[in-house]
PDB file of C-alpha atoms in Angstrom:
ATOM      1  CA  MET Z   1      12.599  58.868  67.857  1.00  0.00           C
ATOM      2  CA  LYS Z   2      16.495  58.189  68.367  1.00  0.00           C
ATOM      3  CA  TYR Z   3      19.247  58.415  65.523  1.00  0.00           C
ATOM      4  CA  TYR Z   4      22.860  57.486  65.229  1.00  0.00           C
ATOM      5  CA  LYS Z   5      25.000  59.789  63.166  1.00  0.00           C
ATOM      6  CA  VAL Z   6      27.628  57.611  61.199  1.00  0.00           C
ATOM      7  CA  ASP Z   7      30.620  59.884  59.658  1.00  0.00           C
ATOM      8  CA  PHE Z   8      31.719  57.814  56.682  1.00  0.00           C
ATOM      9  CA  THR Z   9      35.350  58.284  55.505  1.00  0.00           C
ATOM     10  CA  ILE Z  10      35.661  57.459  51.555  1.00  0.00           C
ATOM     11  CA  GLN Z  11      39.371  56.694  50.389  1.00  0.00           C
ATOM     12  CA  PRO Z  12      39.685  58.105  47.844  1.00  0.00           C
ATOM     13  CA  CYS Z  13      36.340  59.647  47.794  1.00  0.00           C
ATOM     14  CA  SER Z  14      34.479  60.322  44.802  1.00  0.00           C
ATOM     15  CA  GLN Z  15      30.642  60.928  43.540  1.00  0.00           C
ATOM     16  CA  ASP Z  16      30.087  57.650  42.593  1.00  0.00           C
ATOM     17  CA  ALA Z  17      31.689  56.626  45.701  1.00  0.00           C
ATOM     18  CA  ARG Z  18      29.186  58.630  47.848  1.00  0.00           C
ATOM     19  CA  ASP Z  19      26.384  57.466  45.620  1.00  0.00           C
ATOM     20  CA  ILE Z  20      27.045  53.866  46.045  1.00  0.00           C
ATOM     21  CA  LEU Z  21      27.378  54.255  49.726  1.00  0.00           C
ATOM     22  CA  ALA Z  22      24.473  55.567  50.330  1.00  0.00           C
ATOM     23  CA  ALA Z  23      22.210  53.055  48.389  1.00  0.00           C
ATOM     24  CA  MET Z  24      23.896  50.199  49.757  1.00  0.00           C
ATOM     25  CA  THR Z  25      23.782  51.192  53.381  1.00  0.00           C
ATOM     26  CA  GLY Z  26      19.711  52.432  52.848  1.00  0.00           C
ATOM     27  CA  GLU Z  27      19.447  48.677  52.588  1.00  0.00           C
ATOM     28  CA  VAL Z  28      20.247  48.166  56.276  1.00  0.00           C
ATOM     29  CA  GLY Z  29      18.695  50.937  58.008  1.00  0.00           C
ATOM     30  CA  PHE Z  30      20.202  54.432  57.110  1.00  0.00           C
ATOM     31  CA  GLU Z  31      17.492  57.242  56.397  1.00  0.00           C
ATOM     32  CA  THR Z  32      18.898  59.854  55.377  1.00  0.00           C
ATOM     33  CA  PHE Z  33      22.231  61.046  54.061  1.00  0.00           C
ATOM     34  CA  GLU Z  34      24.742  64.550  53.732  1.00  0.00           C
ATOM     35  CA  GLU Z  35      27.626  64.625  52.097  1.00  0.00           C
ATOM     36  CA  SER Z  36      30.891  65.742  53.535  1.00  0.00           C
ATOM     37  CA  ASP Z  37      34.353  66.904  52.244  1.00  0.00           C
ATOM     38  CA  ASN Z  38      35.812  63.248  52.837  1.00  0.00           C
ATOM     39  CA  GLY Z  39      32.920  60.911  52.104  1.00  0.00           C
ATOM     40  CA  LEU Z  40      29.163  61.064  53.749  1.00  0.00           C
ATOM     41  CA  VAL Z  41      27.336  61.241  56.870  1.00  0.00           C
ATOM     42  CA  GLY Z  42      24.748  58.395  57.395  1.00  0.00           C
ATOM     43  CA  TYR Z  43      21.941  58.648  60.056  1.00  0.00           C
ATOM     44  CA  VAL Z  44      19.928  55.813  61.064  1.00  0.00           C
ATOM     45  CA  GLN Z  45      16.977  54.744  64.039  1.00  0.00           C
ATOM     46  CA  GLN Z  46      19.195  53.540  67.020  1.00  0.00           C
ATOM     47  CA  ALA Z  47      16.488  50.932  67.351  1.00  0.00           C
ATOM     48  CA  LEU Z  48      17.400  49.941  63.754  1.00  0.00           C
ATOM     49  CA  PHE Z  49      21.124  49.819  63.802  1.00  0.00           C
ATOM     50  CA  ASN Z  50      22.537  46.703  63.229  1.00  0.00           C
ATOM     51  CA  GLN Z  51      26.895  46.847  63.024  1.00  0.00           C
ATOM     52  CA  GLU Z  52      27.130  43.609  61.903  1.00  0.00           C
ATOM     53  CA  ALA Z  53      25.193  43.782  58.857  1.00  0.00           C
ATOM     54  CA  LEU Z  54      26.815  47.178  58.195  1.00  0.00           C
ATOM     55  CA  GLU Z  55      30.288  45.530  57.981  1.00  0.00           C
ATOM     56  CA  GLN Z  56      28.551  42.806  55.786  1.00  0.00           C
ATOM     57  CA  THR Z  57      27.826  45.432  53.465  1.00  0.00           C
ATOM     58  CA  LEU Z  58      30.957  47.163  53.374  1.00  0.00           C
ATOM     59  CA  GLU Z  59      32.708  44.259  52.872  1.00  0.00           C
ATOM     60  CA  PHE Z  60      31.106  43.864  49.361  1.00  0.00           C
ATOM     61  CA  PHE Z  61      31.680  47.680  48.150  1.00  0.00           C
ATOM     62  CA  PRO Z  62      31.837  46.935  44.368  1.00  0.00           C
ATOM     63  CA  MET Z  63      34.867  49.512  44.271  1.00  0.00           C
ATOM     64  CA  ALA Z  64      37.840  47.151  45.182  1.00  0.00           C
ATOM     65  CA  GLU Z  65      40.104  50.222  45.275  1.00  0.00           C
ATOM     66  CA  THR Z  66      38.379  52.165  47.964  1.00  0.00           C
ATOM     67  CA  HIS Z  67      38.759  51.980  51.370  1.00  0.00           C
ATOM     68  CA  ILE Z  68      35.754  53.239  54.018  1.00  0.00           C
ATOM     69  CA  LEU Z  69      36.086  54.053  57.428  1.00  0.00           C
ATOM     70  CA  TYR Z  70      33.166  55.276  59.798  1.00  0.00           C
ATOM     71  CA  THR Z  71      32.559  56.545  63.299  1.00  0.00           C
ATOM     72  CA  VAL Z  72      29.378  56.688  65.425  1.00  0.00           C
ATOM     73  CA  THR Z  73      28.095  58.990  67.387  1.00  0.00           C
ATOM     74  CA  GLU Z  74      24.660  60.089  68.934  1.00  0.00           C
ATOM     75  CA  ALA Z  75      22.794  62.512  66.250  1.00  0.00           C
ATOM     76  CA  GLU Z  76      21.110  65.719  67.522  1.00  0.00           C
ATOM     77  CA  ASP Z  77      17.862  64.597  68.587  1.00  0.00           C
ATOM     78  CA  LYS Z  78      15.623  66.291  65.929  1.00  0.00           C
ATOM     79  CA  ASP Z  79      12.577  65.238  64.092  1.00  0.00           C
ATOM     80  CA  TRP Z  80      14.530  64.314  60.338  1.00  0.00           C
ATOM     81  CA  ASN Z  81      11.085  62.765  59.079  1.00  0.00           C
ATOM     82  CA  GLU Z  82       9.592  66.998  59.605  1.00  0.00           C
ATOM     83  CA  GLN Z  83      12.690  68.642  57.810  1.00  0.00           C
ATOM     84  CA  TRP Z  84      12.531  66.137  54.996  1.00  0.00           C
ATOM     85  CA  GLU Z  85       8.857  66.864  54.700  1.00  0.00           C
ATOM     86  CA  GLN Z  86       9.769  70.412  54.806  1.00  0.00           C
ATOM     87  CA  GLU Z  87      12.272  70.706  52.403  1.00  0.00           C
ATOM     88  CA  GLY Z  88      10.622  67.759  50.153  1.00  0.00           C
ATOM     89  CA  PHE Z  89      12.449  67.592  46.631  1.00  0.00           C
ATOM     90  CA  ASP Z  90      12.264  69.113  43.074  1.00  0.00           C
ATOM     91  CA  PRO Z  91      10.283  67.258  39.891  1.00  0.00           C
ATOM     92  CA  ILE Z  92      11.642  64.823  38.081  1.00  0.00           C
ATOM     93  CA  ILE Z  93      10.932  64.307  35.075  1.00  0.00           C
ATOM     94  CA  ILE Z  94      11.660  61.528  32.955  1.00  0.00           C
ATOM     95  CA  ASP Z  95      11.490  59.932  29.092  1.00  0.00           C
ATOM     96  CA  ASP Z  96      11.026  63.968  28.141  1.00  0.00           C
ATOM     97  CA  GLY Z  97       8.186  64.344  30.217  1.00  0.00           C
ATOM     98  CA  LYS Z  98       6.216  60.767  29.591  1.00  0.00           C
ATOM     99  CA  MET Z  99       6.305  60.440  33.487  1.00  0.00           C
ATOM    100  CA  VAL Z 100       6.725  63.225  36.081  1.00  0.00           C
ATOM    101  CA  ILE Z 101       7.316  62.529  39.918  1.00  0.00           C
ATOM    102  CA  HIS Z 102       6.426  65.041  42.467  1.00  0.00           C
ATOM    103  CA  ASP Z 103       6.033  65.832  45.869  1.00  0.00           C
ATOM    104  CA  GLY Z 104       2.730  67.668  45.879  1.00  0.00           C
ATOM    105  CA  ARG Z 105       4.244  71.068  46.600  1.00  0.00           C
ATOM    106  CA  HIS Z 106       7.084  71.520  43.977  1.00  0.00           C
ATOM    107  CA  LEU Z 107       5.291  71.252  40.482  1.00  0.00           C
ATOM    108  CA  PRO Z 108       6.902  70.656  37.455  1.00  0.00           C
ATOM    109  CA  GLN Z 109       6.828  73.347  34.933  1.00  0.00           C
ATOM    110  CA  LEU Z 110       5.636  71.865  31.351  1.00  0.00           C
ATOM    111  CA  THR Z 111       3.469  73.495  29.035  1.00  0.00           C
ATOM    112  CA  PRO Z 112      -0.460  72.798  28.482  1.00  0.00           C
ATOM    113  CA  LEU Z 113       0.090  70.226  25.447  1.00  0.00           C
ATOM    114  CA  THR Z 114       2.494  68.283  27.442  1.00  0.00           C
ATOM    115  CA  SER Z 115       0.721  64.624  27.731  1.00  0.00           C
ATOM    116  CA  HIS Z 116       2.709  63.165  31.090  1.00  0.00           C
ATOM    117  CA  LEU Z 117       1.872  60.536  33.973  1.00  0.00           C
ATOM    118  CA  SER Z 118       1.866  62.211  37.232  1.00  0.00           C
ATOM    119  CA  ILE Z 119       2.587  60.386  40.276  1.00  0.00           C
ATOM    120  CA  GLU Z 120       3.076  62.545  43.739  1.00  0.00           C
ATOM    121  CA  ILE Z 121       5.383  60.533  46.554  1.00  0.00           C
ATOM    122  CA  ASP Z 122       5.611  61.964  49.759  1.00  0.00           C
ATOM    123  CA  ALA Z 123       8.538  60.081  50.557  1.00  0.00           C
ATOM    124  CA  HIS Z 124       8.724  59.877  54.686  1.00  0.00           C
ATOM    125  CA  LEU Z 125      12.465  59.348  54.309  1.00  0.00           C
ATOM    126  CA  ALA Z 126      12.194  56.057  52.355  1.00  0.00           C
ATOM    127  CA  PHE Z 127      14.235  55.498  49.292  1.00  0.00           C
ATOM    128  CA  GLY Z 128      12.602  55.947  46.032  1.00  0.00           C
ATOM    129  CA  THR Z 129      11.377  59.119  45.037  1.00  0.00           C
ATOM    130  CA  GLY Z 130      12.729  59.233  41.275  1.00  0.00           C
ATOM    131  CA  THR Z 131      16.015  61.230  42.433  1.00  0.00           C
ATOM    132  CA  HIS Z 132      18.040  58.646  42.388  1.00  0.00           C
ATOM    133  CA  GLU Z 133      19.412  57.114  38.766  1.00  0.00           C
ATOM    134  CA  THR Z 134      18.513  53.659  39.548  1.00  0.00           C
ATOM    135  CA  THR Z 135      14.689  54.874  40.369  1.00  0.00           C
ATOM    136  CA  ARG Z 136      14.605  56.760  37.275  1.00  0.00           C
ATOM    137  CA  MET Z 137      15.837  53.971  34.713  1.00  0.00           C
ATOM    138  CA  ILE Z 138      13.118  51.505  35.907  1.00  0.00           C
ATOM    139  CA  CYS Z 139      10.391  53.881  35.717  1.00  0.00           C
ATOM    140  CA  ALA Z 140      12.017  54.680  32.537  1.00  0.00           C
ATOM    141  CA  THR Z 141      11.759  50.785  31.418  1.00  0.00           C
ATOM    142  CA  LEU Z 142       8.650  50.612  32.620  1.00  0.00           C
ATOM    143  CA  LEU Z 143       6.969  52.923  30.368  1.00  0.00           C
ATOM    144  CA  LYS Z 144       8.508  51.147  27.258  1.00  0.00           C
ATOM    145  CA  GLU Z 145       6.700  47.772  28.672  1.00  0.00           C
ATOM    146  CA  GLU Z 146       2.881  46.783  27.779  1.00  0.00           C
ATOM    147  CA  LEU Z 147       1.700  46.933  31.423  1.00  0.00           C
ATOM    148  CA  LYS Z 148      -2.160  46.798  30.422  1.00  0.00           C
ATOM    149  CA  GLY Z 149      -3.981  43.484  32.575  1.00  0.00           C
ATOM    150  CA  LYS Z 150      -0.338  42.928  33.835  1.00  0.00           C
ATOM    151  CA  LYS Z 151       0.405  42.004  37.647  1.00  0.00           C
ATOM    152  CA  LEU Z 152       3.486  43.251  38.963  1.00  0.00           C
ATOM    153  CA  LEU Z 153       5.708  42.326  41.992  1.00  0.00           C
ATOM    154  CA  ASP Z 154       7.884  45.168  43.820  1.00  0.00           C
ATOM    155  CA  ALA Z 155      10.416  43.722  45.870  1.00  0.00           C
ATOM    156  CA  GLY Z 156      11.908  46.081  48.340  1.00  0.00           C
ATOM    157  CA  CYS Z 157       8.937  49.166  47.517  1.00  0.00           C
ATOM    158  CA  GLY Z 158      10.548  52.201  49.161  1.00  0.00           C
ATOM    159  CA  THR Z 159       7.844  54.784  48.687  1.00  0.00           C
ATOM    160  CA  GLY Z 160       5.876  52.300  46.771  1.00  0.00           C
ATOM    161  CA  ILE Z 161       7.000  54.794  43.649  1.00  0.00           C
ATOM    162  CA  LEU Z 162       7.258  51.662  40.859  1.00  0.00           C
ATOM    163  CA  GLY Z 163       4.542  50.049  41.859  1.00  0.00           C
ATOM    164  CA  ILE Z 164       2.737  52.421  41.478  1.00  0.00           C
ATOM    165  CA  ALA Z 165       3.951  53.458  38.482  1.00  0.00           C
ATOM    166  CA  ALA Z 166       3.021  50.547  37.330  1.00  0.00           C
ATOM    167  CA  LEU Z 167      -0.780  50.355  37.975  1.00  0.00           C
ATOM    168  CA  LYS Z 168      -0.767  54.153  36.404  1.00  0.00           C
ATOM    169  CA  LEU Z 169       0.357  52.174  32.869  1.00  0.00           C
ATOM    170  CA  GLY Z 170      -2.492  50.261  33.136  1.00  0.00           C
ATOM    171  CA  ALA Z 171      -1.266  47.074  35.491  1.00  0.00           C
ATOM    172  CA  GLU Z 172      -4.511  45.004  36.799  1.00  0.00           C
ATOM    173  CA  SER Z 173      -2.984  44.773  40.460  1.00  0.00           C
ATOM    174  CA  VAL Z 174       0.781  44.967  42.348  1.00  0.00           C
ATOM    175  CA  THR Z 175       2.158  42.911  45.478  1.00  0.00           C
ATOM    176  CA  ALA Z 176       4.697  45.046  47.293  1.00  0.00           C
ATOM    177  CA  TYR Z 177       6.933  44.129  50.388  1.00  0.00           C
ATOM    178  CA  ASP Z 178       9.720  45.751  51.857  1.00  0.00           C
ATOM    179  CA  ILE Z 179      11.622  44.861  54.854  1.00  0.00           C
ATOM    180  CA  ASP Z 180      11.388  47.775  56.607  1.00  0.00           C
ATOM    181  CA  GLU Z 181       7.831  48.744  58.503  1.00  0.00           C
ATOM    182  CA  TRP Z 182       8.329  52.574  57.799  1.00  0.00           C
ATOM    183  CA  SER Z 183       8.470  51.925  53.776  1.00  0.00           C
ATOM    184  CA  SER Z 184       5.452  49.562  53.785  1.00  0.00           C
ATOM    185  CA  ASP Z 185       3.770  52.503  55.397  1.00  0.00           C
ATOM    186  CA  ASN Z 186       5.024  55.308  53.184  1.00  0.00           C
ATOM    187  CA  THR Z 187       3.888  52.841  50.029  1.00  0.00           C
ATOM    188  CA  ARG Z 188       0.655  52.155  51.226  1.00  0.00           C
ATOM    189  CA  HIS Z 189       0.331  55.923  52.179  1.00  0.00           C
ATOM    190  CA  ASN Z 190       1.220  56.843  48.412  1.00  0.00           C
ATOM    191  CA  ALA Z 191      -0.975  54.196  47.237  1.00  0.00           C
ATOM    192  CA  VAL Z 192      -3.766  56.461  49.068  1.00  0.00           C
ATOM    193  CA  ILE Z 193      -2.341  59.686  47.428  1.00  0.00           C
ATOM    194  CA  ASN Z 194      -2.286  58.182  43.639  1.00  0.00           C
ATOM    195  CA  GLN Z 195      -5.711  56.828  44.263  1.00  0.00           C
ATOM    196  CA  VAL Z 196      -4.215  53.500  43.435  1.00  0.00           C
ATOM    197  CA  ASP Z 197      -4.253  51.233  46.998  1.00  0.00           C
ATOM    198  CA  ASN Z 198      -7.689  49.269  45.606  1.00  0.00           C
ATOM    199  CA  ARG Z 199      -5.279  47.426  43.232  1.00  0.00           C
ATOM    200  CA  MET Z 200      -2.195  47.189  45.708  1.00  0.00           C
ATOM    201  CA  THR Z 201      -1.446  44.457  48.136  1.00  0.00           C
ATOM    202  CA  ILE Z 202       1.883  45.939  50.626  1.00  0.00           C
ATOM    203  CA  LEU Z 203       3.604  43.383  52.901  1.00  0.00           C
ATOM    204  CA  CYS Z 204       6.148  44.044  55.389  1.00  0.00           C
ATOM    205  CA  GLY Z 205       9.194  41.310  55.250  1.00  0.00           C
ATOM    206  CA  ASP Z 206      11.643  39.979  53.386  1.00  0.00           C
ATOM    207  CA  ALA Z 207      12.285  37.726  49.892  1.00  0.00           C
ATOM    208  CA  THR Z 208      10.724  34.885  52.475  1.00  0.00           C
ATOM    209  CA  LEU Z 209       7.302  36.106  52.161  1.00  0.00           C
ATOM    210  CA  LEU Z 210       7.045  34.445  48.532  1.00  0.00           C
ATOM    211  CA  ASP Z 211       7.533  31.062  49.917  1.00  0.00           C
ATOM    212  CA  ALA Z 212       3.724  31.591  51.016  1.00  0.00           C
ATOM    213  CA  ILE Z 213       2.612  33.827  47.779  1.00  0.00           C
ATOM    214  CA  ASP Z 214       0.453  31.591  45.467  1.00  0.00           C
ATOM    215  CA  GLU Z 215       0.553  33.838  42.700  1.00  0.00           C
ATOM    216  CA  HIS Z 216       2.376  34.221  39.383  1.00  0.00           C
ATOM    217  CA  PHE Z 217       3.163  37.819  38.056  1.00  0.00           C
ATOM    218  CA  ASP Z 218       4.035  38.709  34.795  1.00  0.00           C
ATOM    219  CA  TYR Z 219       6.632  41.336  36.056  1.00  0.00           C
ATOM    220  CA  VAL Z 220       8.799  41.621  38.770  1.00  0.00           C
ATOM    221  CA  VAL Z 221      11.054  44.734  40.066  1.00  0.00           C
ATOM    222  CA  ALA Z 222      13.806  45.144  42.535  1.00  0.00           C
ATOM    223  CA  ASN Z 223      15.713  48.315  43.075  1.00  0.00           C
ATOM    224  CA  ILE Z 224      18.219  46.531  45.594  1.00  0.00           C
ATOM    225  CA  ASN Z 225      21.669  46.657  46.143  1.00  0.00           C
ATOM    226  CA  ARG Z 226      23.873  43.413  44.155  1.00  0.00           C
ATOM    227  CA  ASN Z 227      24.068  40.978  47.493  1.00  0.00           C
ATOM    228  CA  ILE Z 228      20.246  41.227  47.970  1.00  0.00           C
ATOM    229  CA  LEU Z 229      19.449  40.914  44.456  1.00  0.00           C
ATOM    230  CA  LEU Z 230      21.947  37.609  44.005  1.00  0.00           C
ATOM    231  CA  GLN Z 231      20.706  36.266  47.191  1.00  0.00           C
ATOM    232  CA  ASP Z 232      17.152  36.401  46.436  1.00  0.00           C
ATOM    233  CA  MET Z 233      16.369  36.020  42.431  1.00  0.00           C
ATOM    234  CA  GLU Z 234      15.701  31.865  42.680  1.00  0.00           C
ATOM    235  CA  ARG Z 235      12.586  33.203  44.717  1.00  0.00           C
ATOM    236  CA  PHE Z 236      11.904  35.750  42.580  1.00  0.00           C
ATOM    237  CA  LEU Z 237      11.890  32.613  39.680  1.00  0.00           C
ATOM    238  CA  GLN Z 238       9.555  30.860  41.678  1.00  0.00           C
ATOM    239  CA  VAL Z 239       6.836  33.800  41.580  1.00  0.00           C
ATOM    240  CA  MET Z 240       7.488  34.283  37.702  1.00  0.00           C
ATOM    241  CA  ALA Z 241       5.051  33.492  35.078  1.00  0.00           C
ATOM    242  CA  LYS Z 242       5.840  32.263  31.927  1.00  0.00           C
ATOM    243  CA  ASP Z 243       6.918  34.873  29.382  1.00  0.00           C
ATOM    244  CA  SER Z 244       7.592  37.221  32.289  1.00  0.00           C
ATOM    245  CA  LYS Z 245      10.086  39.730  33.132  1.00  0.00           C
ATOM    246  CA  LEU Z 246      12.427  40.667  35.639  1.00  0.00           C
ATOM    247  CA  ILE Z 247      13.884  44.209  36.063  1.00  0.00           C
ATOM    248  CA  LEU Z 248      16.620  44.456  38.576  1.00  0.00           C
ATOM    249  CA  SER Z 249      18.374  48.190  39.379  1.00  0.00           C
ATOM    250  CA  GLY Z 250      20.191  49.332  42.488  1.00  0.00           C
ATOM    251  CA  PHE Z 251      23.799  48.092  41.310  1.00  0.00           C
ATOM    252  CA  TYR Z 252      27.018  49.735  39.373  1.00  0.00           C
ATOM    253  CA  THR Z 253      27.481  48.872  35.821  1.00  0.00           C
ATOM    254  CA  GLU Z 254      30.780  46.363  37.194  1.00  0.00           C
ATOM    255  CA  ASP Z 255      28.284  43.942  38.298  1.00  0.00           C
ATOM    256  CA  ILE Z 256      26.401  43.147  35.284  1.00  0.00           C
ATOM    257  CA  PRO Z 257      28.017  40.237  34.135  1.00  0.00           C
ATOM    258  CA  LEU Z 258      27.667  38.825  37.610  1.00  0.00           C
ATOM    259  CA  LEU Z 259      23.651  39.096  37.680  1.00  0.00           C
ATOM    260  CA  GLU Z 260      23.541  37.858  33.966  1.00  0.00           C
ATOM    261  CA  ALA Z 261      25.493  35.282  34.698  1.00  0.00           C
ATOM    262  CA  LYS Z 262      23.046  34.166  37.477  1.00  0.00           C
ATOM    263  CA  GLY Z 263      20.170  34.902  35.483  1.00  0.00           C
ATOM    264  CA  GLN Z 264      21.311  32.364  33.069  1.00  0.00           C
ATOM    265  CA  GLU Z 265      21.906  29.726  35.416  1.00  0.00           C
ATOM    266  CA  LEU Z 266      17.846  30.400  36.680  1.00  0.00           C
ATOM    267  CA  GLY Z 267      16.967  30.150  32.990  1.00  0.00           C
ATOM    268  CA  LEU Z 268      16.810  33.883  32.264  1.00  0.00           C
ATOM    269  CA  THR Z 269      18.050  35.900  29.242  1.00  0.00           C
ATOM    270  CA  LEU Z 270      19.320  39.198  29.636  1.00  0.00           C
ATOM    271  CA  GLU Z 271      16.812  41.085  27.043  1.00  0.00           C
ATOM    272  CA  SER Z 272      18.039  44.929  27.836  1.00  0.00           C
ATOM    273  CA  GLN Z 273      20.519  46.866  29.742  1.00  0.00           C
ATOM    274  CA  ARG Z 274      20.261  50.420  30.949  1.00  0.00           C
ATOM    275  CA  GLU Z 275      23.460  52.598  31.989  1.00  0.00           C
ATOM    276  CA  ASP Z 276      22.544  56.198  33.763  1.00  0.00           C
ATOM    277  CA  ASN Z 277      26.556  57.691  35.536  1.00  0.00           C
ATOM    278  CA  HIS Z 278      27.973  54.186  36.298  1.00  0.00           C
ATOM    279  CA  TRP Z 279      24.616  52.763  37.790  1.00  0.00           C
ATOM    280  CA  ALA Z 280      23.162  50.235  35.913  1.00  0.00           C
ATOM    281  CA  CYS Z 281      19.325  48.717  34.842  1.00  0.00           C
ATOM    282  CA  ILE Z 282      18.840  45.325  33.279  1.00  0.00           C
ATOM    283  CA  THR Z 283      15.379  43.154  32.330  1.00  0.00           C
ATOM    284  CA  LEU Z 284      16.014  39.484  32.127  1.00  0.00           C
ATOM    285  CA  ARG Z 285      13.604  37.427  30.792  1.00  0.00           C
ATOM    286  CA  ARG Z 286      11.481  34.278  31.527  1.00  0.00           C
ATOM    287  CA  GLU Z 287      10.476  31.814  28.761  1.00  0.00           C
TER     288      GLU Z 287
END
């Protein structure tokens, strides 16, 4: 599989800027990243690289004082997926051990008496292992909800971690979709690993898929960048049941008023919010 290597120079460079850039470019096909002295190096399949989409993404970068330049070259021909699978990730402990996310090889060191929900994720380069603040915040939010018997929609599912967590917390069923076929396949794979595939429907496409879904959900979760969320919130609303909740992350704390205002425009009320290292997660309720 052929990749492009994209060297991003960030001025001024900060860890927050790197994290935001990785999350945003992940929405336009970038699969893995390395930090550089002056910014970030991203890798994207040549067949999926869309320079126009990348330019549009950079245009809406939320840190107004930050300037981003980039150069594109052909990457060394190597199996990036194999490299990720070999390295894996360290266990992620959420809410004092109430939820543990691991790769099946790097197992958490917990006392025998620790009661926790275990989720195994074989990431295959899709976004959502729990290592990012946005994923952790949504998982922590789901832990506080009463999900037993509920139906949940996972928009932009990545690895499927959020839907899998919901099912293990008692949700009746999950419908998940992602625009990236690789992510949809990875979600299906992880659902099987966690033995919840019989309660999970997985689709490949964008939010226009919702126009053909004749079902209403008690929860909609979406960990996507700000602009996509603003674009898709009306479609989320059309599949939300009465007294349902919309849990959103993937954006910066400065974006909360913008998303709250969009929610109010649609009749949604801000119920709660979380912040972690300048990233945000909000819960909106439909009465």
